[in-house]
Coordinates of N, CA, C and O in Angstrom, one line a residue:
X1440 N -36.6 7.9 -71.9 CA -36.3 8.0 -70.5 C -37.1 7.1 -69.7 O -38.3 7.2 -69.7
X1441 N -36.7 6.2 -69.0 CA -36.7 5.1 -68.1 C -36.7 5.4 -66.8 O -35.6 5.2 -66.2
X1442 N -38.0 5.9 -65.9 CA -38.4 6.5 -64.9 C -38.9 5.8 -63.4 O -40.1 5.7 -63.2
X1443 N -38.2 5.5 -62.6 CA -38.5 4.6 -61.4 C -40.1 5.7 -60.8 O -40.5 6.8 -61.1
X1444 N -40.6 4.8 -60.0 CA -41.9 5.5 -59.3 C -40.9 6.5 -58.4 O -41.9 7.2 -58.0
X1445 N -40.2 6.9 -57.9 CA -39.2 7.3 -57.2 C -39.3 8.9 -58.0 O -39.3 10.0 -57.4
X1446 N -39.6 8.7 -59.7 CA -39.0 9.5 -60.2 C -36.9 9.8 -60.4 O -36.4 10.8 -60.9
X1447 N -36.3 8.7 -60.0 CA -35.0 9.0 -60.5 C -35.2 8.1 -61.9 O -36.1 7.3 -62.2
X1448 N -34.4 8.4 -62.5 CA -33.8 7.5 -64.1 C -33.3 6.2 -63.5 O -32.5 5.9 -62.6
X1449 N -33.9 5.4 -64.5 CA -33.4 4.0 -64.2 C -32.3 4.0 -65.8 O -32.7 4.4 -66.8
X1450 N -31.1 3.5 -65.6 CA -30.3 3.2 -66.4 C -30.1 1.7 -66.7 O -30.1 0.9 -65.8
X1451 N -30.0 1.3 -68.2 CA -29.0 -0.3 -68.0 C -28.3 0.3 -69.1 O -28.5 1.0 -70.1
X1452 N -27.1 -0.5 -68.4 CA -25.8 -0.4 -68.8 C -24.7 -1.7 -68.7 O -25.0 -2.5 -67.7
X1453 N -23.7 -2.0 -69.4 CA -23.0 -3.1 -69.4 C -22.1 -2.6 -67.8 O -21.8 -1.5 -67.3
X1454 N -21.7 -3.9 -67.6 CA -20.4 -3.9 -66.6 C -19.8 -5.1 -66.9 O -20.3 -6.3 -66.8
X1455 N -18.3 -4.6 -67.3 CA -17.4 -6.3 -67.3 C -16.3 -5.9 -66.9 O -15.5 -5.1 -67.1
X1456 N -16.6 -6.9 -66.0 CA -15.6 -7.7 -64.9 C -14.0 -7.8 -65.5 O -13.7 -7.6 -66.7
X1457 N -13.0 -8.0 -64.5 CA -11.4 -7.8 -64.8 C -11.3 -9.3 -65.3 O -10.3 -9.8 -65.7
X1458 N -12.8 -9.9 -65.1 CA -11.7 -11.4 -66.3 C -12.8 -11.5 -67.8 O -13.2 -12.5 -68.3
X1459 N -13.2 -10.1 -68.1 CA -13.4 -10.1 -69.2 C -14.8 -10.7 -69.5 O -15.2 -11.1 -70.6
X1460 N -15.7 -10.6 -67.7 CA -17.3 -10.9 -68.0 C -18.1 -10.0 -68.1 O -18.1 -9.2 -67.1
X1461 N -19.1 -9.9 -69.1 CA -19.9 -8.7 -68.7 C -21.5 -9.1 -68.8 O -22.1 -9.9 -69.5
X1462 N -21.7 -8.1 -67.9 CA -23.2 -8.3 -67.1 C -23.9 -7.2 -67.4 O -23.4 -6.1 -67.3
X1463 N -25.5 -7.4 -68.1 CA -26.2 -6.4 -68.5 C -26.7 -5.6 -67.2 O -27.2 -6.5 -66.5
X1464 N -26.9 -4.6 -66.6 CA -27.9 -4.5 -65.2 C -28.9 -3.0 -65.3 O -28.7 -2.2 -66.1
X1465 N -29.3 -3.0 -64.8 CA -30.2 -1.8 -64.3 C -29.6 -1.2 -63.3 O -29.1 -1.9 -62.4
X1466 N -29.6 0.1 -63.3 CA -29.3 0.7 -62.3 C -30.1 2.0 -62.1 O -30.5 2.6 -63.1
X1467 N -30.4 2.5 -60.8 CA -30.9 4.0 -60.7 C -29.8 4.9 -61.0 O -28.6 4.5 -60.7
X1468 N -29.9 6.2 -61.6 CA -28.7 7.1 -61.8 C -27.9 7.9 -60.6 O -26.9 8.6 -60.6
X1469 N -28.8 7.6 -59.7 CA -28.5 8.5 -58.0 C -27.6 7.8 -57.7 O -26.5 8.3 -57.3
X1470 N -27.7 6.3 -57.9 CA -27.0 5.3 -57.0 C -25.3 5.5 -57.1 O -24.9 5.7 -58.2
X1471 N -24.5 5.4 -56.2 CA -23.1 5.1 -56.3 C -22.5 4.3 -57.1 O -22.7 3.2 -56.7
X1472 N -21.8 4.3 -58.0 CA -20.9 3.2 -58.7 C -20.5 2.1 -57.4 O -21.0 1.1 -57.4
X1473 N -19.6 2.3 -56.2 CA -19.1 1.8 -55.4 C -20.0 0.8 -54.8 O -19.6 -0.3 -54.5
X1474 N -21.7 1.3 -54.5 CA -22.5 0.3 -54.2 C -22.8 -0.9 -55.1 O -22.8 -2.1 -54.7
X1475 N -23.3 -0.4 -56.8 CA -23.7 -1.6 -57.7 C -22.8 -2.8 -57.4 O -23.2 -3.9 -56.9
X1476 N -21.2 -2.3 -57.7 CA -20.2 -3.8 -57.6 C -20.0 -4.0 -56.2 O -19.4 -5.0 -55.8
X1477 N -20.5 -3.0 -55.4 CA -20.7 -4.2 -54.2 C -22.0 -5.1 -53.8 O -22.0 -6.0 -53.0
X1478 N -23.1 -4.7 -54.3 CA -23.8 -5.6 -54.9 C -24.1 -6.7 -55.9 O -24.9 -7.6 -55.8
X1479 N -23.5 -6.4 -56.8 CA -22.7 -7.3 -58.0 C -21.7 -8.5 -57.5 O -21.9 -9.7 -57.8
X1480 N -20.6 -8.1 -56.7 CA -20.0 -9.0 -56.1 C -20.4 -10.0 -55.1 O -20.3 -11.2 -55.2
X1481 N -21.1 -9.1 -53.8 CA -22.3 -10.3 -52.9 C -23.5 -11.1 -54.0 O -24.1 -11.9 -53.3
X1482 N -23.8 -11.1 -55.1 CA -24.8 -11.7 -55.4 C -24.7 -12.7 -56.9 O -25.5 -13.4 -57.4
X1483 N -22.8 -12.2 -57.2 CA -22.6 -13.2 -58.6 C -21.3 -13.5 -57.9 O -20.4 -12.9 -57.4
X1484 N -21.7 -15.0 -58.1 CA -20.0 -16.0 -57.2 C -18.9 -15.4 -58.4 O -17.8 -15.0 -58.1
X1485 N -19.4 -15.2 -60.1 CA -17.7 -15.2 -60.7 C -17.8 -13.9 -61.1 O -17.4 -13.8 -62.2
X1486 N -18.2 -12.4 -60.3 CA -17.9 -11.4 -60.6 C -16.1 -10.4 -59.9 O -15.6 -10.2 -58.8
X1487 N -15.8 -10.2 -61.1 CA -13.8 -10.3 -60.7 C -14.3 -8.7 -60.3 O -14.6 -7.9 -61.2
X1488 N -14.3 -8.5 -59.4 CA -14.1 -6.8 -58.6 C -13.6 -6.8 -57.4 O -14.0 -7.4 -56.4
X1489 N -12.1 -5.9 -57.6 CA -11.4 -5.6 -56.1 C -11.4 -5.0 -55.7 O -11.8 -4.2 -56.6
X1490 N -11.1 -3.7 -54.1 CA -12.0 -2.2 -54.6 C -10.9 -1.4 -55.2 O -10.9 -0.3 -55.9
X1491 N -9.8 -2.0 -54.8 CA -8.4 -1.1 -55.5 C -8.1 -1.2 -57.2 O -7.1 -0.8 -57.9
X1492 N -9.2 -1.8 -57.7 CA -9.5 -1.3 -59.2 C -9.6 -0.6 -60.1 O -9.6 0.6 -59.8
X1493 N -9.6 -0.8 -60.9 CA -9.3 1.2 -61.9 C -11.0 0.9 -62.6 O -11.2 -0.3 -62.7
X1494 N -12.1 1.8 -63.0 CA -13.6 1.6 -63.3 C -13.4 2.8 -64.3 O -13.3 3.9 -63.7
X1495 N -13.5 2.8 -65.5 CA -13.2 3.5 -66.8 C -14.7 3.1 -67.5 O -15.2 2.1 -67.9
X1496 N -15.2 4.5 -67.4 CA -16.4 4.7 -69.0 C -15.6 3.9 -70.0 O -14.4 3.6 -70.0
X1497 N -16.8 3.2 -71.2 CA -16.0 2.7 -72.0 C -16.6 3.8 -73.1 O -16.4 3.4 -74.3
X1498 N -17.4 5.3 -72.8 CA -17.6 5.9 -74.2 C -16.6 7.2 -73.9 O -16.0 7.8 -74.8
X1499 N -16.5 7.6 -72.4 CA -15.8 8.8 -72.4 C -14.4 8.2 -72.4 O -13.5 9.1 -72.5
X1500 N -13.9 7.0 -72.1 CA -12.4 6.6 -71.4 C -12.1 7.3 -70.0 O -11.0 7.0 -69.6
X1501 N -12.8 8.1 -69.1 CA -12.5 8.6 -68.4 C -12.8 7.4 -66.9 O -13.4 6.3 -66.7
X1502 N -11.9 8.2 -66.3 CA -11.9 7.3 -64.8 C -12.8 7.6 -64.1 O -13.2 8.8 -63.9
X1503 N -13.3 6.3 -63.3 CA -14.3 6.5 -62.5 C -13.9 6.3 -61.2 O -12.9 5.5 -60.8
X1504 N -14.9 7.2 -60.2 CA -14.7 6.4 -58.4 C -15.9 5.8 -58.0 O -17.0 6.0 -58.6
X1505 N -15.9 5.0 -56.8 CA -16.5 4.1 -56.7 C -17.8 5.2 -56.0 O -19.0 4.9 -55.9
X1506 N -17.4 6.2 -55.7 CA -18.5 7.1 -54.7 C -19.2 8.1 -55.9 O -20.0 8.9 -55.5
X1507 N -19.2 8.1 -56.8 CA -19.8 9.0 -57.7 C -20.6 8.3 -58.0 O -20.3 7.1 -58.3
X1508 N -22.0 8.8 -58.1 CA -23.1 8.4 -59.0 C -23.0 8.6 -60.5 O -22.3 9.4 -61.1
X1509 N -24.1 7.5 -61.0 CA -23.9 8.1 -62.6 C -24.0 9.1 -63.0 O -23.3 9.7 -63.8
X1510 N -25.4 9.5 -62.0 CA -25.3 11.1 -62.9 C -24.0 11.8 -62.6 O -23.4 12.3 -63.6
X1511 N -23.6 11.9 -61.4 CA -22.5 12.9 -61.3 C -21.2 12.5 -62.7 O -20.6 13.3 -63.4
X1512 N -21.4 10.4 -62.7 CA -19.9 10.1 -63.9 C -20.4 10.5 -65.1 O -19.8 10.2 -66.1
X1513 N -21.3 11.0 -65.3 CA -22.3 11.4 -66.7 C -22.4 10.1 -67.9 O -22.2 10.1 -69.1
X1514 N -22.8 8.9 -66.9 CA -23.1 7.5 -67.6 C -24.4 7.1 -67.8 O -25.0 6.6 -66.9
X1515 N -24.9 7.3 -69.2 CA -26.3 7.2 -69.6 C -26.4 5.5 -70.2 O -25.4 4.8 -70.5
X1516 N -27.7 5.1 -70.1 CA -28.4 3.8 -70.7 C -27.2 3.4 -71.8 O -26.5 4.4 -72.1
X1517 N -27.0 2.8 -72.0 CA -26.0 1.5 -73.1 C -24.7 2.3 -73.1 O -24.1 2.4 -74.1
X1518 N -24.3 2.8 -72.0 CA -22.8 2.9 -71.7 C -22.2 1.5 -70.6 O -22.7 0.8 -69.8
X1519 N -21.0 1.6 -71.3 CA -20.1 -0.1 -70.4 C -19.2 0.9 -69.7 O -18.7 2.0 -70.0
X1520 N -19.1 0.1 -68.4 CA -18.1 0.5 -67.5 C -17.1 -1.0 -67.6 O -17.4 -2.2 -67.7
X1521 N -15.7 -0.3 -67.4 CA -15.1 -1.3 -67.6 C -14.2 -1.4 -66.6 O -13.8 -0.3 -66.3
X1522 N -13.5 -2.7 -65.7 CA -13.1 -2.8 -64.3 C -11.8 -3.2 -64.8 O -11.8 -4.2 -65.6
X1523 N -10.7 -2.7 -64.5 CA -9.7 -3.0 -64.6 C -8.5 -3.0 -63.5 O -8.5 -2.3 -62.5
X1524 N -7.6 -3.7 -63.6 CA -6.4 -3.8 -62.9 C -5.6 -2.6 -63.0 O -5.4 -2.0 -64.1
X1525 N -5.0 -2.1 -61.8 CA -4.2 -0.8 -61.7 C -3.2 -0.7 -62.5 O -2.8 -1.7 -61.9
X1526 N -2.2 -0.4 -63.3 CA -1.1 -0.7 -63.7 C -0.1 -0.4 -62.9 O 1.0 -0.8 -63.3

């Protein structure tokens, strides 16, 4: 367990992008999914995120929203989130 001075859990975890890029990052577990890729996007010119996206665990398959924190999506250290197009 990977502990910020904060005391929340720091996680890294994969995230790849809807054209099939993925980026290793750290994240706190408090933090919102919805914030990281809007951070992600202001700070990498070729990160593919739209916010009408579909964001799927890649260990549970389950769907994600952009307002839930990890902890709440129950996404621990070397889990991938994966950004996809709506069908």
């Amino acid at each position: 367990k990977n502990s910020g001075e904060d005391g929340n859990m720091k996680l890294t975890i994969t995230v790849t992008d809807m054209k099939n890029n993925s980026y290793d990052i750290q994240v706190d577990e408090r933090q919102r999914i919805g914030t990281t890729l809007r951070v992600m996007e202001e700070n990498l010119p070729g990160f593919a995120w739209k916010r009408e996206a579909c964001i799927q665990s890649g260990r549970t398959k389950r769907k994600l929203t952009p307002e839930q924190t990890y902890e709440d999506a129950r996404i621990y250290t070397g889990d991938r989130l994966w950004i996809m197009r709506r069908k």
